[in-house]
Amino acid sequence: MNLLIVNRLQIYYEFIKNHTLISFFIIFTLLIMINIDFLNLKKYFSTKRNIVITTHRSPDGDALGSSLALYNILKELGHIVNIILPNKFPYFLDFLPFSSKAIIFEKETEKSLKLINEVDTFFFLDFNTFSRLDKMSDYVSNKNAYTILIDHHQDSKIQADQSFCDTNICSTAELVYDFIKKMDWNISKESAISLYTGIVTDSGSFKYPTVSSKTHDIVSNLLSFDIDHSLIHKNLFDRSTISRMRLLGKCISTNFKLYSEYNSAIIYLTKDDLKEYRFIKGDTEGFVNFPLSLDGVIFSVFFIEFDDGIKMSFRSKFDFDVNKFARKHFNGGGHKNAAGGKVTDLNLVQTIDYFSSLLSKYKSELS
Ligand code: 5GP
Ligand code: MN
């Protein structure tokens, strides 16, 4: 292993020695890719722009909160701004200021395409691959417009004109806050509500390891806008529907499996369960955390069966990397302790069987 690394380093050294100019060019290009040029951006936004902000499918509080905060600020600055979401956001996020302005691509495809046609600037928020835009993906990724990516997911596959990304930060909302500050733009009370929501949602109410003193500094500043943080928490967590309670009961009482040998647990919902308990979008938000709250469980998965496939949510504690697991086996990704994935060629039973068969390969990591 060490020998391999030494060999590699020798190869790199020889290459740089023999191709100094090319190497310099490659390193310079890489630096440009990971850097963001705020001076140029400030100049860029001194002209009125036609902007579309977009984020990932099934937007959560971070995705929608970040988008709405930026929407509000850019509008105040006099730009033409639209938010286009691949699909609907959950009902409990409707309290976010300007959420009714979001255009849903799945429902309003023609209007969305017209706006995408006219756009000169895209903001891509909170996603790392165009596949997370679903049907919208082709229209956005092929469009010749100026692109700005703000994201905190691992293994980004998006090359934007400007990238403001950091995988160590717990929410895109924190990055958007930083971005706004670096641009010398003003935060409004409405945008503070949206950013606070983004941070609370993606930090698990400030409990994930990626929460830092800087997270709290940002929150402290957001609270200075006189936002009602108790009301935000109430809106986010205390507006359960009866269908949510019943679906959770179903998961906990029967649709649950413990793999004690692997410190793992799963819950699942079938298409029939969704029908029987009258599922609405947003009902199952956070369900995946219930198995993880069991003493000793370090890996939990929630499977939900829709008409177009099985959606999976992965969560872990400590070092087990669910981003890698989701990417390798379930066409997904995300973060080390929270990721998602999907399966379209197996039914629910087959997907769970396949998942179960994988666990033995990870025994040492899950012990
Ligand atoms: P959730 O389980 O809440 O849907 O997602 C957990 C995290 O993984 C979120 O940060 C979400 O953006 C990301 N994620 C969910 N599904 C996918 C997927 O299919 N692909 C990728 N790359 N990320 C995903
Ligand atoms: Mn996020």
Short mmCIF file of C-alpha atoms and ligand atoms in Angstrom, two decimals:
data_model
loop_
_atom_site.label_atom_id
_atom_site.label_comp_id
_atom_site.label_asym_id
_atom_site.label_seq_id
_atom_site.Cartn_x
_atom_site.Cartn_y
_atom_site.Cartn_z
CA MET A 1 0.00 0.00 0.00
CA ASN A 2 2.72 2.46 1.08
CA LEU A 3 4.84 1.36 -1.84
CA LEU A 4 1.94 2.16 -4.15
CA ILE A 5 1.64 5.69 -2.77
CA VAL A 6 5.42 6.25 -3.10
CA ASN A 7 5.27 4.99 -6.70
CA ARG A 8 2.36 7.30 -7.47
CA LEU A 9 4.15 10.30 -5.96
CA GLN A 10 7.22 9.48 -8.03
CA ILE A 11 5.09 9.36 -11.19
CA TYR A 12 3.47 12.73 -10.31
CA TYR A 13 6.91 14.23 -9.58
CA GLU A 14 8.33 13.01 -12.91
CA PHE A 15 5.30 14.37 -14.75
CA ILE A 16 5.57 17.83 -13.13
CA LYS A 17 9.35 17.90 -13.77
CA ASN A 18 8.93 17.06 -17.46
CA HIS A 19 5.78 19.09 -18.10
CA THR A 20 6.18 22.17 -15.92
CA LEU A 21 3.99 24.42 -18.04
CA ILE A 22 1.15 21.89 -18.44
CA SER A 23 1.28 21.10 -14.69
CA PHE A 24 1.09 24.76 -13.80
CA PHE A 25 -1.91 25.10 -16.10
CA ILE A 26 -3.68 22.06 -14.58
CA ILE A 27 -3.10 23.26 -11.01
CA PHE A 28 -4.26 26.77 -11.95
CA THR A 29 -7.44 25.37 -13.55
CA LEU A 30 -8.15 23.24 -10.47
CA LEU A 31 -7.72 26.27 -8.23
CA ILE A 32 -10.19 28.22 -10.35
CA MET A 33 -12.68 25.32 -10.17
CA ILE A 34 -12.77 25.24 -6.39
CA ASN A 35 -12.57 28.97 -5.88
CA ILE A 36 -15.18 31.59 -6.09
CA ASP A 37 -14.39 35.04 -7.37
CA PHE A 38 -16.46 37.45 -5.27
CA LEU A 39 -14.98 40.53 -6.93
CA ASN A 40 -16.20 39.37 -10.33
CA LEU A 41 -19.51 38.20 -8.88
CA LYS A 42 -20.17 41.62 -7.38
CA LYS A 43 -19.52 43.16 -10.79
CA TYR A 44 -21.73 40.51 -12.41
CA PHE A 45 -24.69 41.26 -10.16
CA SER A 46 -24.35 45.03 -10.57
CA THR A 47 -26.28 44.48 -13.84
CA LYS A 48 -29.92 43.40 -13.70
CA ARG A 49 -30.03 39.61 -14.16
CA ASN A 50 -32.69 37.09 -15.07
CA ILE A 51 -32.20 34.38 -12.47
CA VAL A 52 -33.61 30.92 -11.79
CA ILE A 53 -32.89 29.29 -8.44
CA THR A 54 -33.32 25.56 -8.29
CA THR A 55 -32.74 22.76 -5.81
CA HIS A 56 -33.13 19.01 -5.44
CA ARG A 57 -36.23 16.86 -5.84
CA SER A 58 -38.40 16.52 -2.72
CA PRO A 59 -36.96 19.71 -1.25
CA ASP A 60 -36.41 19.70 2.50
CA GLY A 61 -36.14 22.68 4.85
CA ASP A 62 -32.54 23.35 3.85
CA ALA A 63 -33.16 23.16 0.11
CA LEU A 64 -36.30 25.31 0.18
CA GLY A 65 -35.12 27.64 2.97
CA SER A 66 -31.84 28.41 1.17
CA SER A 67 -33.68 29.01 -2.10
CA LEU A 68 -36.30 31.32 -0.58
CA ALA A 69 -33.73 33.35 1.36
CA LEU A 70 -31.71 33.96 -1.78
CA TYR A 71 -34.88 34.63 -3.78
CA ASN A 72 -35.94 37.37 -1.37
CA ILE A 73 -32.53 39.06 -1.32
CA LEU A 74 -32.00 38.96 -5.09
CA LYS A 75 -35.50 40.34 -5.66
CA GLU A 76 -34.84 43.19 -3.24
CA LEU A 77 -31.73 43.95 -5.29
CA GLY A 78 -33.94 44.39 -8.37
CA HIS A 79 -33.18 41.20 -10.32
CA ILE A 80 -35.79 39.08 -12.06
CA VAL A 81 -35.90 35.93 -9.93
CA ASN A 82 -37.83 32.67 -10.06
CA ILE A 83 -37.58 29.49 -8.03
CA ILE A 84 -38.30 26.30 -9.93
CA LEU A 85 -38.53 23.09 -7.90
CA PRO A 86 -38.54 19.65 -9.57
CA ASN A 87 -41.55 18.60 -7.48
CA LYS A 88 -43.73 19.67 -4.55
CA PHE A 89 -42.31 20.55 -1.14
CA PRO A 90 -43.85 19.04 2.05
CA TYR A 91 -46.93 20.77 3.44
CA PHE A 92 -45.26 21.81 6.71
CA LEU A 93 -42.84 24.13 4.89
CA ASP A 94 -45.65 26.32 3.60
CA PHE A 95 -45.06 28.79 6.44
CA LEU A 96 -41.79 29.91 4.83
CA PRO A 97 -42.03 33.46 3.44
CA PHE A 98 -42.63 33.49 -0.34
CA SER A 99 -43.01 29.68 -0.49
CA SER A 100 -46.16 30.17 -2.60
CA LYS A 101 -43.98 31.80 -5.29
CA ALA A 102 -42.09 28.55 -5.96
CA ILE A 103 -42.95 27.05 -9.34
CA ILE A 104 -43.26 23.27 -9.46
CA PHE A 105 -41.73 21.86 -12.67
CA GLU A 106 -43.76 18.65 -12.51
CA LYS A 107 -47.03 20.62 -12.35
CA GLU A 108 -46.17 23.72 -14.38
CA THR A 109 -43.78 22.31 -16.98
CA GLU A 110 -44.57 24.75 -19.80
CA LYS A 111 -44.24 27.84 -17.61
CA SER A 112 -40.99 26.45 -16.16
CA LEU A 113 -39.51 25.76 -19.59
CA LYS A 114 -40.36 29.26 -20.76
CA LEU A 115 -38.59 30.75 -17.75
CA ILE A 116 -35.58 28.44 -18.18
CA ASN A 117 -35.37 29.57 -21.81
CA GLU A 118 -35.12 33.22 -20.81
CA VAL A 119 -32.67 32.77 -17.97
CA ASP A 120 -29.11 34.16 -17.95
CA THR A 121 -28.13 32.95 -14.46
CA PHE A 122 -28.76 29.76 -12.51
CA PHE A 123 -28.28 29.25 -8.80
CA PHE A 124 -27.96 25.53 -8.00
CA LEU A 125 -28.58 25.03 -4.30
CA ASP A 126 -28.13 21.96 -2.11
CA PHE A 127 -27.48 19.23 -4.69
CA ASN A 128 -24.42 17.55 -6.13
CA THR A 129 -25.63 15.85 -9.30
CA PHE A 130 -28.10 16.90 -12.00
CA SER A 131 -29.95 13.60 -11.67
CA ARG A 132 -31.44 15.05 -8.47
CA LEU A 133 -33.45 17.44 -10.66
CA ASP A 134 -35.25 14.49 -12.29
CA LYS A 135 -37.03 15.51 -15.49
CA MET A 136 -35.80 19.08 -15.17
CA SER A 137 -32.21 17.92 -15.40
CA ASP A 138 -31.76 17.96 -19.20
CA TYR A 139 -33.16 21.46 -19.65
CA VAL A 140 -30.97 22.89 -16.93
CA SER A 141 -27.69 21.05 -17.49
CA ASN A 142 -27.66 21.77 -21.26
CA LYS A 143 -28.61 25.42 -20.99
CA ASN A 144 -25.94 27.93 -21.74
CA ALA A 145 -26.21 30.27 -18.76
CA TYR A 146 -23.97 31.51 -15.98
CA THR A 147 -24.08 28.99 -13.13
CA ILE A 148 -23.44 29.36 -9.42
CA LEU A 149 -23.40 26.26 -7.21
CA ILE A 150 -23.79 26.50 -3.42
CA ASP A 151 -23.76 23.07 -1.77
CA HIS A 152 -22.48 20.87 1.05
CA HIS A 153 -22.91 17.34 -0.37
CA GLN A 154 -20.00 15.01 -0.93
CA ASP A 155 -18.63 13.96 -4.33
CA SER A 156 -20.09 16.77 -6.44
CA LYS A 157 -20.53 16.01 -10.12
CA ILE A 158 -21.55 19.55 -11.05
CA GLN A 159 -19.13 21.96 -12.69
CA ALA A 160 -20.43 25.47 -12.31
CA ASP A 161 -18.93 28.82 -13.30
CA GLN A 162 -18.71 29.66 -9.61
CA SER A 163 -18.75 27.07 -6.83
CA PHE A 164 -19.21 27.88 -3.17
CA CYS A 165 -19.13 24.41 -1.64
CA ASP A 166 -17.94 22.90 1.61
CA THR A 167 -18.75 19.33 2.65
CA ASN A 168 -17.83 20.04 6.28
CA ILE A 169 -20.70 22.49 6.72
CA CYS A 170 -23.96 21.02 8.01
CA SER A 171 -26.37 23.01 5.86
CA THR A 172 -26.47 24.83 2.54
CA ALA A 173 -28.28 27.62 4.44
CA GLU A 174 -25.03 28.39 6.31
CA LEU A 175 -23.17 28.61 3.01
CA VAL A 176 -25.88 30.86 1.57
CA TYR A 177 -25.54 33.08 4.67
CA ASP A 178 -21.76 33.30 4.08
CA PHE A 179 -22.29 33.94 0.39
CA ILE A 180 -24.70 36.81 1.12
CA LYS A 181 -22.24 38.33 3.61
CA LYS A 182 -19.32 38.03 1.17
CA MET A 183 -21.42 39.74 -1.49
CA ASP A 184 -22.22 42.57 0.98
CA TRP A 185 -25.95 41.99 0.47
CA ASN A 186 -28.49 42.72 3.20
CA ILE A 187 -30.32 39.96 5.04
CA SER A 188 -34.04 40.60 5.58
CA LYS A 189 -36.24 39.24 8.37
CA GLU A 190 -37.93 36.94 5.83
CA SER A 191 -34.62 35.56 4.61
CA ALA A 192 -33.48 35.10 8.24
CA ILE A 193 -36.56 32.90 8.87
CA SER A 194 -35.73 30.78 5.81
CA LEU A 195 -32.03 30.44 6.65
CA TYR A 196 -32.80 29.55 10.28
CA THR A 197 -35.18 26.86 9.02
CA GLY A 198 -32.51 25.48 6.71
CA ILE A 199 -29.98 25.26 9.52
CA VAL A 200 -32.40 23.64 12.01
CA THR A 201 -33.54 21.07 9.44
CA ASP A 202 -30.12 19.95 8.23
CA SER A 203 -28.41 20.04 11.61
CA GLY A 204 -31.05 17.76 13.18
CA SER A 205 -31.96 20.69 15.45
CA PHE A 206 -28.26 21.36 16.16
CA LYS A 207 -27.35 17.78 17.07
CA TYR A 208 -25.21 16.54 14.12
CA PRO A 209 -21.42 16.44 14.44
CA THR A 210 -21.00 19.04 11.68
CA VAL A 211 -22.62 21.74 13.86
CA SER A 212 -19.88 24.19 14.81
CA SER A 213 -19.45 27.35 16.84
CA LYS A 214 -19.80 29.16 13.52
CA THR A 215 -23.24 27.56 13.05
CA HIS A 216 -24.27 29.09 16.36
CA ASP A 217 -22.71 32.45 15.49
CA ILE A 218 -24.78 32.53 12.31
CA VAL A 219 -27.93 31.54 14.21
CA SER A 220 -27.24 34.22 16.79
CA ASN A 221 -27.08 36.78 14.01
CA LEU A 222 -30.29 35.45 12.43
CA LEU A 223 -32.10 35.71 15.77
CA SER A 224 -31.15 39.38 15.92
CA PHE A 225 -33.71 39.91 13.11
CA ASP A 226 -36.38 39.31 15.73
CA ILE A 227 -37.54 36.04 14.19
CA ASP A 228 -39.81 33.79 16.24
CA HIS A 229 -37.67 30.65 16.51
CA SER A 230 -40.21 28.83 18.71
CA LEU A 231 -42.84 29.31 16.07
CA ILE A 232 -40.46 27.97 13.39
CA HIS A 233 -39.84 24.80 15.46
CA LYS A 234 -43.58 24.46 16.03
CA ASN A 235 -44.23 24.79 12.29
CA LEU A 236 -41.54 22.26 11.46
CA PHE A 237 -42.19 19.61 14.09
CA ASP A 238 -45.61 20.04 15.64
CA ARG A 239 -47.92 20.00 12.66
CA SER A 240 -48.24 16.25 12.23
CA THR A 241 -51.17 14.88 10.29
CA ILE A 242 -53.23 11.92 11.51
CA SER A 243 -51.91 9.99 8.49
CA ARG A 244 -48.32 10.60 9.68
CA MET A 245 -49.12 9.29 13.18
CA ARG A 246 -50.72 6.16 11.75
CA LEU A 247 -47.94 5.50 9.25
CA LEU A 248 -45.38 5.85 12.03
CA GLY A 249 -47.42 3.42 14.15
CA LYS A 250 -47.39 0.95 11.26
CA CYS A 251 -43.60 1.22 10.90
CA ILE A 252 -42.95 0.78 14.58
CA SER A 253 -45.46 -1.97 15.25
CA THR A 254 -45.03 -4.29 12.26
CA ASN A 255 -42.85 -2.89 9.46
CA PHE A 256 -39.64 -3.07 11.43
CA LYS A 257 -36.63 -5.35 11.37
CA LEU A 258 -33.66 -5.40 13.71
CA TYR A 259 -30.32 -6.83 12.58
CA SER A 260 -28.67 -6.96 16.01
CA GLU A 261 -25.58 -8.73 14.66
CA TYR A 262 -24.93 -5.64 12.53
CA ASN A 263 -26.25 -2.95 14.90
CA SER A 264 -28.67 -2.00 12.16
CA ALA A 265 -32.44 -1.60 11.89
CA ILE A 266 -34.89 -0.89 9.11
CA ILE A 267 -38.47 0.28 8.75
CA TYR A 268 -40.54 0.24 5.57
CA LEU A 269 -43.88 1.26 4.05
CA THR A 270 -45.55 -0.47 1.14
CA LYS A 271 -47.68 1.14 -1.54
CA ASP A 272 -50.71 -0.43 0.15
CA ASP A 273 -49.76 1.09 3.53
CA LEU A 274 -49.55 4.53 1.90
CA LYS A 275 -52.99 4.05 0.40
CA GLU A 276 -54.57 2.62 3.54
CA TYR A 277 -53.34 5.43 5.82
CA ARG A 278 -53.81 8.19 3.21
CA PHE A 279 -50.23 9.28 2.91
CA ILE A 280 -49.53 12.86 1.88
CA LYS A 281 -46.13 14.25 0.91
CA GLY A 282 -44.10 15.11 3.98
CA ASP A 283 -45.78 12.56 6.25
CA THR A 284 -42.69 10.38 6.57
CA GLU A 285 -40.11 13.14 7.10
CA GLY A 286 -37.72 12.05 9.87
CA PHE A 287 -39.08 8.48 10.16
CA VAL A 288 -35.61 7.07 9.48
CA ASN A 289 -34.42 8.55 12.79
CA PHE A 290 -36.69 6.31 14.88
CA PRO A 291 -34.72 3.05 14.42
CA LEU A 292 -31.52 5.04 14.94
CA SER A 293 -32.75 6.17 18.35
CA LEU A 294 -32.54 2.56 19.60
CA ASP A 295 -29.65 1.95 21.96
CA GLY A 296 -26.87 0.18 20.06
CA VAL A 297 -28.21 0.84 16.56
CA ILE A 298 -25.71 2.76 14.43
CA PHE A 299 -27.22 2.26 10.96
CA SER A 300 -30.87 2.72 10.04
CA VAL A 301 -32.75 2.62 6.77
CA PHE A 302 -36.25 3.63 5.78
CA PHE A 303 -37.73 2.09 2.59
CA ILE A 304 -40.80 3.61 1.00
CA GLU A 305 -42.50 2.09 -2.03
CA PHE A 306 -43.87 4.47 -4.68
CA ASP A 307 -45.31 3.74 -8.14
CA ASP A 308 -41.99 4.65 -9.78
CA GLY A 309 -39.68 2.74 -7.43
CA ILE A 310 -38.37 2.40 -3.91
CA LYS A 311 -36.95 5.49 -2.19
CA MET A 312 -34.50 4.85 0.61
CA SER A 313 -33.22 7.03 3.43
CA PHE A 314 -30.01 6.07 5.22
CA ARG A 315 -28.80 7.41 8.57
CA SER A 316 -25.84 6.45 10.72
CA LYS A 317 -24.04 7.34 13.90
CA PHE A 318 -20.27 7.68 14.28
CA ASP A 319 -18.03 6.47 11.44
CA PHE A 320 -20.28 4.32 9.27
CA ASP A 321 -20.37 6.14 5.93
CA VAL A 322 -23.86 5.96 4.44
CA ASN A 323 -22.89 8.26 1.55
CA LYS A 324 -20.47 5.59 0.29
CA PHE A 325 -22.99 2.81 0.98
CA ALA A 326 -25.79 4.60 -0.89
CA ARG A 327 -23.54 5.46 -3.83
CA LYS A 328 -22.15 1.97 -4.16
CA HIS A 329 -25.37 -0.03 -3.89
CA PHE A 330 -28.42 2.20 -4.36
CA ASN A 331 -27.70 4.92 -6.99
CA GLY A 332 -27.67 7.53 -4.27
CA GLY A 333 -25.47 9.65 -2.09
CA GLY A 334 -25.55 12.54 0.36
CA HIS A 335 -23.45 12.92 3.46
CA LYS A 336 -21.45 10.58 5.72
CA ASN A 337 -24.28 10.22 8.29
CA ALA A 338 -27.33 10.99 6.11
CA ALA A 339 -27.92 9.86 2.56
CA GLY A 340 -30.62 8.71 0.19
CA GLY A 341 -30.97 6.36 -2.73
CA LYS A 342 -33.47 4.72 -5.03
CA VAL A 343 -34.20 1.43 -6.76
CA THR A 344 -36.36 1.09 -9.85
CA ASP A 345 -35.70 -2.48 -11.00
CA LEU A 346 -36.62 -4.44 -7.85
CA ASN A 347 -39.79 -4.60 -5.77
CA LEU A 348 -39.82 -3.77 -2.06
CA VAL A 349 -39.25 -7.33 -0.83
CA GLN A 350 -36.39 -7.83 -3.28
CA THR A 351 -34.84 -4.48 -2.30
CA ILE A 352 -34.94 -5.35 1.40
CA ASP A 353 -33.53 -8.83 0.65
CA TYR A 354 -30.72 -7.29 -1.38
CA PHE A 355 -30.03 -4.79 1.43
CA SER A 356 -29.96 -7.61 4.03
CA SER A 357 -27.52 -9.60 1.88
CA LEU A 358 -25.09 -6.66 1.88
CA LEU A 359 -24.80 -6.30 5.64
CA SER A 360 -22.35 -9.17 6.18
CA LYS A 361 -19.85 -7.35 3.93
CA TYR A 362 -19.90 -4.44 6.37
CA LYS A 363 -19.73 -6.46 9.60
CA SER A 364 -16.42 -5.01 10.77
CA GLU A 365 -17.52 -1.40 10.09
CA LEU A 366 -20.82 -1.98 11.85
CA SER A 367 -19.40 -3.63 14.97
P1 5GP B 1 -33.18 12.01 2.73
O1 5GP B 1 -32.96 10.67 3.31
O2 5GP B 1 -33.62 12.99 3.79
O3 5GP B 1 -34.02 12.02 1.50
O4 5GP B 1 -31.75 12.53 2.24
C1 5GP B 1 -30.63 12.58 3.08
C2 5GP B 1 -29.51 13.34 2.39
O5 5GP B 1 -29.08 12.63 1.23
C3 5GP B 1 -29.91 14.72 1.89
O6 5GP B 1 -28.79 15.58 2.02
C4 5GP B 1 -30.24 14.51 0.45
O7 5GP B 1 -30.00 15.68 -0.29
C5 5GP B 1 -29.30 13.38 0.05
N1 5GP B 1 -29.92 12.48 -0.93
C6 5GP B 1 -31.13 11.87 -0.85
N2 5GP B 1 -31.38 11.09 -1.92
C7 5GP B 1 -30.29 11.20 -2.73
C8 5GP B 1 -29.94 10.63 -4.02
O8 5GP B 1 -30.69 9.85 -4.63
N3 5GP B 1 -28.74 11.01 -4.53
C9 5GP B 1 -27.88 11.86 -3.88
N4 5GP B 1 -26.72 12.18 -4.50
N5 5GP B 1 -28.19 12.41 -2.69
C10 5GP B 1 -29.35 12.08 -2.11
MN MN B 2 -28.80 20.33 2.71
#
